[in-house]
Tab-separated table of C-alpha atoms in Angstrom:
chain	number	residue	atom	x	y	z
I	1	MET	CA	80.235	90.962	104.775
I	2	ALA	CA	79.636	87.696	103.027
I	3	THR	CA	79.320	89.044	99.449
I	4	THR	CA	80.430	92.281	97.580
I	5	ARG	CA	77.364	91.966	95.182
I	6	PHE	CA	75.048	94.891	95.835
I	7	ILE	CA	71.919	92.762	94.769
I	8	GLU	CA	72.684	90.272	97.497
I	9	LEU	CA	72.802	92.517	100.379
I	10	SER	CA	70.074	94.077	102.567
I	11	GLN	CA	69.632	97.799	102.785
I	12	PRO	CA	71.287	98.165	106.131
I	13	GLU	CA	74.205	96.042	104.902
I	14	ILE	CA	74.572	98.311	101.796
I	15	LYS	CA	74.372	101.613	103.955
I	16	ALA	CA	77.067	100.065	106.335
I	17	ALA	CA	79.147	99.146	103.402
I	18	LEU	CA	79.083	102.603	101.763
I	19	GLU	CA	79.788	104.318	105.053
I	20	ARG	CA	82.800	102.072	105.682
I	21	ASN	CA	84.008	102.676	101.976
I	22	PRO	CA	82.146	104.463	99.378
I	23	LEU	CA	83.585	102.471	96.509
I	24	VAL	CA	81.417	100.835	93.872
I	25	LEU	CA	82.578	98.786	90.792
I	26	VAL	CA	80.612	98.299	87.693
I	27	PRO	CA	81.495	95.336	85.391
I	28	LEU	CA	80.641	96.204	81.735
I	29	GLY	CA	80.870	93.976	78.748
I	30	SER	CA	78.761	92.716	75.816
I	31	VAL	CA	76.575	89.852	74.600
I	32	GLU	CA	77.983	88.765	71.337
I	33	GLN	CA	79.400	85.776	69.404
I	34	HIS	CA	82.786	84.419	70.713
I	35	GLY	CA	82.965	81.222	68.471
I	36	PRO	CA	81.561	77.900	69.016
I	37	HIS	CA	83.617	77.360	72.181
I	38	LEU	CA	82.756	80.378	74.394
I	39	PRO	CA	79.497	81.777	75.773
I	40	THR	CA	77.855	84.981	74.291
I	41	GLY	CA	78.389	86.466	77.756
I	42	THR	CA	82.187	86.126	77.621
I	43	ASP	CA	83.069	89.799	77.763
I	44	PHE	CA	80.598	90.485	80.638
I	45	TYR	CA	81.820	87.381	82.548
I	46	ALA	CA	85.427	88.496	82.196
I	47	SER	CA	84.648	92.103	83.617
I	48	GLN	CA	82.353	90.625	86.297
I	49	VAL	CA	85.161	88.237	87.641
I	50	ILE	CA	87.619	91.193	87.736
I	51	ALA	CA	85.131	93.602	89.460
I	52	GLU	CA	84.417	90.877	92.183
I	53	ALA	CA	88.031	90.273	92.853
I	54	VAL	CA	88.851	93.921	93.233
I	55	ALA	CA	85.783	94.582	95.289
I	56	GLU	CA	86.661	91.803	97.676
I	57	ARG	CA	90.328	93.151	98.018
I	58	LEU	CA	89.194	96.770	98.414
I	59	ASP	CA	85.975	96.281	100.497
I	60	GLY	CA	83.806	97.648	97.722
I	61	LEU	CA	80.543	96.774	96.231
I	62	VAL	CA	79.701	95.394	92.816
I	63	LEU	CA	76.771	97.185	91.306
I	64	PRO	CA	74.366	95.224	89.082
I	65	PHE	CA	74.332	96.306	85.421
I	66	SER	CA	73.234	94.897	82.191
I	67	PRO	CA	75.572	92.458	80.575
I	68	ILE	CA	74.540	94.019	77.209
I	69	GLY	CA	76.895	96.490	75.428
I	70	VAL	CA	77.196	98.636	72.435
I	71	THR	CA	77.833	95.840	69.924
I	72	PRO	CA	76.358	96.720	66.493
I	73	MET	CA	79.378	95.322	64.603
I	74	HIS	CA	78.446	91.833	65.862
I	75	MET	CA	74.706	92.042	65.033
I	76	PRO	CA	75.087	89.793	61.878
I	77	TYR	CA	75.963	86.872	64.167
I	78	ALA	CA	73.154	84.947	66.069
I	79	GLY	CA	73.205	85.526	69.743
I	80	THR	CA	74.421	89.131	69.641
I	81	LEU	CA	72.313	91.625	71.623
I	82	SER	CA	73.123	95.388	71.503
I	83	VAL	CA	71.904	98.757	72.616
I	84	SER	CA	72.780	102.250	71.300
I	85	ALA	CA	75.692	104.138	72.764
I	86	ASP	CA	73.241	106.888	73.889
I	87	LEU	CA	71.078	104.279	75.959
I	88	PHE	CA	74.159	102.555	77.388
I	89	GLN	CA	75.602	105.952	78.635
I	90	ARG	CA	72.295	107.050	80.062
I	91	LEU	CA	71.707	103.704	81.834
I	92	LEU	CA	75.094	103.821	83.155
I	93	VAL	CA	74.857	107.418	84.547
I	94	GLU	CA	71.375	106.516	86.033
I	95	VAL	CA	72.372	103.317	87.847
I	96	VAL	CA	75.734	104.745	89.316
I	97	GLY	CA	73.967	108.053	90.046
I	98	ALA	CA	71.441	106.159	92.103
I	99	ALA	CA	74.201	104.563	94.083
I	100	ALA	CA	75.866	108.023	94.485
I	101	SER	CA	72.631	109.322	95.977
I	102	HIS	CA	73.047	106.589	98.740
I	103	GLY	CA	76.745	107.417	99.459
I	104	ALA	CA	78.859	105.928	96.567
I	105	ARG	CA	81.718	108.352	95.831
I	106	HIS	CA	84.423	106.404	94.209
I	107	VAL	CA	83.528	104.389	91.055
I	108	ALA	CA	85.414	101.918	89.017
I	109	LEU	CA	84.093	101.045	85.659
I	110	ILE	CA	85.503	97.687	84.671
I	111	ASN	CA	85.061	97.276	80.869
I	112	TRP	CA	85.939	94.262	78.634
I	113	HIS	CA	84.372	95.438	75.281
I	114	GLU	CA	85.888	98.050	73.024
I	115	GLY	CA	82.543	99.125	71.555
I	116	ASN	CA	81.558	100.571	75.038
I	117	ILE	CA	84.511	102.915	75.220
I	118	PRO	CA	83.114	106.143	73.842
I	119	ALA	CA	79.763	105.856	75.933
I	120	ILE	CA	81.826	104.933	79.024
I	121	ALA	CA	84.063	108.034	78.641
I	122	LEU	CA	81.002	110.340	78.315
I	123	ALA	CA	79.296	108.654	81.384
I	124	ALA	CA	82.374	108.945	83.511
I	125	GLU	CA	82.615	112.595	82.762
I	126	THR	CA	78.905	112.977	83.722
I	127	LEU	CA	79.229	111.102	86.828
I	128	HIS	CA	82.036	113.338	87.851
I	129	ARG	CA	80.415	116.597	86.940
I	130	GLN	CA	76.865	115.811	88.117
I	131	HIS	CA	77.282	113.446	91.061
I	132	GLY	CA	80.806	114.483	92.278
I	133	CYS	CA	82.010	110.970	91.921
I	134	SER	CA	85.777	110.194	91.303
I	135	VAL	CA	85.700	107.685	88.448
I	136	VAL	CA	88.342	105.355	87.301
I	137	VAL	CA	87.845	103.528	83.882
I	138	VAL	CA	89.669	100.171	83.483
I	139	GLN	CA	89.691	98.780	80.044
I	140	ALA	CA	90.328	95.263	81.358
I	141	CYS	CA	90.793	93.539	78.189
I	142	TYR	CA	93.701	95.811	77.328
I	143	VAL	CA	95.236	95.286	80.789
I	144	ALA	CA	94.913	91.478	80.352
I	145	GLU	CA	96.489	91.784	76.896
I	146	GLU	CA	99.443	93.761	78.408
I	147	LEU	CA	99.832	91.271	81.315
I	148	PHE	CA	99.394	88.024	79.469
I	149	GLY	CA	99.376	88.781	75.692
I	150	GLU	CA	102.861	87.577	74.873
I	151	GLN	CA	102.158	84.312	76.696
I	152	TYR	CA	98.774	83.682	75.319
I	153	GLY	CA	98.825	84.943	71.724
I	154	GLY	CA	97.627	88.399	72.190
I	155	LEU	CA	93.952	89.557	72.685
I	156	THR	CA	91.923	87.958	70.005
I	157	HIS	CA	88.291	87.642	69.861
I	158	GLY	CA	87.368	84.303	71.332
I	159	GLY	CA	91.141	83.662	71.877
I	160	GLN	CA	93.033	82.291	74.842
I	161	ILE	CA	92.917	85.217	76.889
I	162	GLU	CA	89.085	85.371	76.759
I	163	ALA	CA	88.784	81.744	77.293
I	164	LEU	CA	91.014	81.999	80.406
I	165	ALA	CA	88.798	84.825	81.724
I	166	VAL	CA	85.751	82.810	81.496
I	167	LEU	CA	87.341	79.565	82.683
I	168	GLY	CA	88.312	81.186	85.990
I	169	ALA	CA	84.606	81.649	87.082
I	170	HIS	CA	82.421	79.578	84.670
I	171	PRO	CA	84.567	76.597	83.469
I	172	ASP	CA	81.282	74.801	82.537
I	173	LEU	CA	80.550	77.339	79.869
I	174	VAL	CA	83.922	76.848	77.952
I	175	HIS	CA	83.983	74.126	75.384
I	176	LEU	CA	87.591	73.893	74.162
I	177	GLU	CA	86.781	70.660	72.335
I	178	ARG	CA	84.703	72.921	69.794
I	179	VAL	CA	87.619	75.241	68.595
I	180	GLU	CA	88.249	74.754	64.924
I	181	ASN	CA	89.406	76.715	62.064
I	182	SER	CA	90.885	79.238	64.428
I	183	SER	CA	93.773	81.559	63.481
I	184	ASP	CA	95.477	80.260	66.418
I	185	ARG	CA	94.252	77.035	68.049
I	186	ILE	CA	93.617	77.635	71.802
I	187	GLN	CA	96.055	75.877	74.010
I	188	ILE	CA	95.512	76.331	77.724
I	189	GLY	CA	98.203	75.440	80.240
């Protein structure tokens, strides 16, 4: 299989992949301001790169999902898009539930945005009870903070850890020369 992205595969390839390993991963994030140096899709890009790396190692599929999360706290900033927690939860259950109807049984929800946490917890419970899925929720931003926080100044909004997460997959979207008036100037490397 050349790709782990569900939307890039044909129906027979998806069927074979789910028969081989019924694992699907769902990247979850947000579209919100991350300062003048990072794209508004930072949280989603970070979760996506992790989901794709894990899917490749474990022979799973990455389901398509909206990059938009539950982000009302950032609505005063231009570039922020948000949905209600209820809509986010329902959409997550419906998308993963559809994959479950085709054979997905193991689900990893890879999240990089704290505003999504309550809706994800409720969706995970629903997916388990209504669809029989075993669900693992990974709060990837907190895992990154635990692994790299001491070295890179902790998990700060638009800080070094988030910049590194985007640099790995989309270096053209990161503009370190724009960092100014930061509580801790970003230093990579």
